[in-house]
XYZ file of C-alpha atoms in Angstrom:
187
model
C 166.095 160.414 -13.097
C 168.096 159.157 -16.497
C 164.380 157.977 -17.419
C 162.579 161.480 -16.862
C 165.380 162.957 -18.932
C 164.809 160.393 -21.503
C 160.858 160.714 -21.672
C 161.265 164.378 -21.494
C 163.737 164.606 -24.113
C 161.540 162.521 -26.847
C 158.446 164.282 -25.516
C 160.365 167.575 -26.903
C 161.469 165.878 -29.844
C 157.929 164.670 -30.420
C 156.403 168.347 -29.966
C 159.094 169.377 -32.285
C 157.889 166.879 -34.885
C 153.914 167.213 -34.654
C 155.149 171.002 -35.047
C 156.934 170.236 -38.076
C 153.594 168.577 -40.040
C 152.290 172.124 -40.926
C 155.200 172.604 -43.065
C 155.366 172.281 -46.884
C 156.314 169.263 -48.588
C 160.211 170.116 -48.714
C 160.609 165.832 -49.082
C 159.104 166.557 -53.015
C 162.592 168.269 -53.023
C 164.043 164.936 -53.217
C 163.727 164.038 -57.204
C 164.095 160.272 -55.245
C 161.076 160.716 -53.537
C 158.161 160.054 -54.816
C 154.105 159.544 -53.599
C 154.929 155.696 -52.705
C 157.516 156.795 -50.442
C 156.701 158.010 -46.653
C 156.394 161.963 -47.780
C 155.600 163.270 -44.552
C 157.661 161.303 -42.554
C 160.458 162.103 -44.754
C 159.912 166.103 -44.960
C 159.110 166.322 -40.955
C 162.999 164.133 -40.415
C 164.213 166.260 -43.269
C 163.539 169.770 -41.904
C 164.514 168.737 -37.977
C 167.210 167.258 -39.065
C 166.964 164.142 -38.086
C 167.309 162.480 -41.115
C 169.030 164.184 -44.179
C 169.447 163.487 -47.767
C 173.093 162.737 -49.629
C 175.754 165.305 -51.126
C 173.970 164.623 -54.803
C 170.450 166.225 -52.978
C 168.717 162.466 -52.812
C 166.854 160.899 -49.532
C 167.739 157.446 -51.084
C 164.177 156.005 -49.937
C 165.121 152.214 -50.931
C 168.752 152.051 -49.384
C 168.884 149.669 -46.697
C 169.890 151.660 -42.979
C 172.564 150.112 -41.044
C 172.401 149.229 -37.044
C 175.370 152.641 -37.104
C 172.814 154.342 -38.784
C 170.150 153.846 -36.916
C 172.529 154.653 -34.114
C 172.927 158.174 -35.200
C 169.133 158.705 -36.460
C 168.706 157.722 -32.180
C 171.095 159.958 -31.408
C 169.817 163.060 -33.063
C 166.202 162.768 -32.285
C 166.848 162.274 -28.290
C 169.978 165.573 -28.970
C 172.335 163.217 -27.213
C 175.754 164.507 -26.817
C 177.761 161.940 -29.278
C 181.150 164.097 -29.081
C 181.267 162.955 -25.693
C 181.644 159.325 -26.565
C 184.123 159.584 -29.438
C 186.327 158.030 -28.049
C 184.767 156.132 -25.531
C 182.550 153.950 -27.450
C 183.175 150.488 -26.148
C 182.427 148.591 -29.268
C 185.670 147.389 -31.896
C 183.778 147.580 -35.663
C 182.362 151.248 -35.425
C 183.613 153.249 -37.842
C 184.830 156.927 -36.741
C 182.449 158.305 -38.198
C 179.699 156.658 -36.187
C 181.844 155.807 -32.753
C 179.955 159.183 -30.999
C 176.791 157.984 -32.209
C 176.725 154.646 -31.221
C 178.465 155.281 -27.884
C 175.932 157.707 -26.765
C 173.366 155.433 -27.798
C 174.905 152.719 -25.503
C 175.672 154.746 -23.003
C 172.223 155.728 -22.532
C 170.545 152.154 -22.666
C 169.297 153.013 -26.157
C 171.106 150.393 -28.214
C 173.716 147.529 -27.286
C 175.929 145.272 -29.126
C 176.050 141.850 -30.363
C 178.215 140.214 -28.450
C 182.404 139.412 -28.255
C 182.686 143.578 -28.187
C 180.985 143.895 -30.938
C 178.299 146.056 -32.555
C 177.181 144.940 -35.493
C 177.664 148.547 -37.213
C 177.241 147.330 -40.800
C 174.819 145.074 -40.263
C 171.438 145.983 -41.796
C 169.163 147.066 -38.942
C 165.755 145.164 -38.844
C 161.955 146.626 -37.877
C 162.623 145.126 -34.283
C 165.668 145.978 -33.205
C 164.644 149.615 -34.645
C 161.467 149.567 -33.260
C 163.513 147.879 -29.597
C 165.089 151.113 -29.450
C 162.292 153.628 -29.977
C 160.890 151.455 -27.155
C 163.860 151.935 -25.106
C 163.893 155.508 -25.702
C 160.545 156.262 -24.685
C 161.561 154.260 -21.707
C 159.910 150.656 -22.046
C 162.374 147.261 -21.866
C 165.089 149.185 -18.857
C 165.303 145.818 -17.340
C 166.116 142.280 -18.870
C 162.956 140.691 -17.225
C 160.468 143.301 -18.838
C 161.212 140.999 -22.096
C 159.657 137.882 -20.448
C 160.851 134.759 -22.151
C 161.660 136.274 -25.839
C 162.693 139.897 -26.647
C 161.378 139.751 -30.135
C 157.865 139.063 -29.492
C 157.840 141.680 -26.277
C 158.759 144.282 -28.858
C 157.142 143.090 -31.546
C 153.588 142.970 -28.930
C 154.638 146.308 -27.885
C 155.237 147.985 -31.046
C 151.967 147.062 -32.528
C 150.134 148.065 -29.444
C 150.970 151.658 -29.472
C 151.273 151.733 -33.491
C 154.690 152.074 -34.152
C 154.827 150.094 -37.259
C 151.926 152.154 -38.908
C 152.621 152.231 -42.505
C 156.354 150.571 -42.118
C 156.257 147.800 -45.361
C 159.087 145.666 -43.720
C 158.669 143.145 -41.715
C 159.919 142.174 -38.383
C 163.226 140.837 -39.400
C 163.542 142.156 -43.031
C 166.223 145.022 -43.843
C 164.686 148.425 -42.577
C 164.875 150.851 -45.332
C 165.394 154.701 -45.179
C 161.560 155.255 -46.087
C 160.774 153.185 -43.714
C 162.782 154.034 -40.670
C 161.648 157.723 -41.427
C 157.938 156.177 -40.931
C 159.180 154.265 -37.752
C 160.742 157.141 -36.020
C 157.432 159.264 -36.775
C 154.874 157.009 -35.694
């Protein structure tokens, strides 16, 4: 059941987005933004909400996301309930501002930690362990054994096969940037 409201939840976030492409370029808005960046990844994440720019009006398109960033970006596309896990979120170096966000995301089997109670919050997030939990939010990986013997290539296998790195530049363990986790979370 917690998987049907999972898949159904990103299938209306997905609807939402493919909606979204008919709308103007509102990412040219972004004097940081420019026609190397992601621009329609960027405006659809942009106008949902998803992902927003900074309180001087810039997306920041080069700025390295964080595994609490990521977090959140999870937690708004699947509309997960983060106030809820405030103050339950059972990992020690969240910040507040991210504890919700990364609680849900745990709760729900979306993200975990790195071990010794433990996050990893400001920890740059790489293209696998972004692209692990897209996976695990459109319900692939629930169990340990569907990663075989190594987790990395599973995902990595997995993620190219249904094109989720389409037009990301980093590669599997490099830094994700905002441009690209924008393109990641579209695809």
């Amino acid at each position: 059941m917690r998987n049907l409201k999972r898949a159904l939840s990103l299938a209306l976030a997905s609807v939402m987005l493919m909606g979204m492409m008919v709308v103007g370029t509102s990412a040219a808005s972004f004097p940081d933004v420019d026609s190397n960046d992601n621009i329609e990844a960027i405006d659809v994440l942009e106008t949902v909400g998803v992902m927003i720019g900074n309180e001087n009006g810039d997306f920041e398109p080069d700025k390295n996301v964080t595994r609490a960033e990521m977090a959140v970006v999870m937690a708004k596309l699947l509309n997960l309930d983060y106030k809820y896990y405030e103050t339950t979120c059972p990992f020690n170096d969240v910040p507040d501002w991210a504890k919700g966000w990364v609680g849900a995301c745990a709760a729900n089997g979306i993200t975990s930690g790195i071990g010794g109670g433990m996050y990893g919050a400001g920890q740059n997030v790489n293209a696998v362990q972004a692209a692990l939990m897209m996976l695990k939010a459109l319900g692939y990986f629930q169990y340990p054994s569907d990663f075989k013997s190594d987790w990395l290539l599973e995902t990595t296998r997995l993620g190219s096969y249904i094109d989720l790195f389409n037009g990301v530049e980093a590669g599997v363990r490099a830094p994700m940037t905002r441009n690209d986790v924008a393109q990641l979370v579209l695809n």
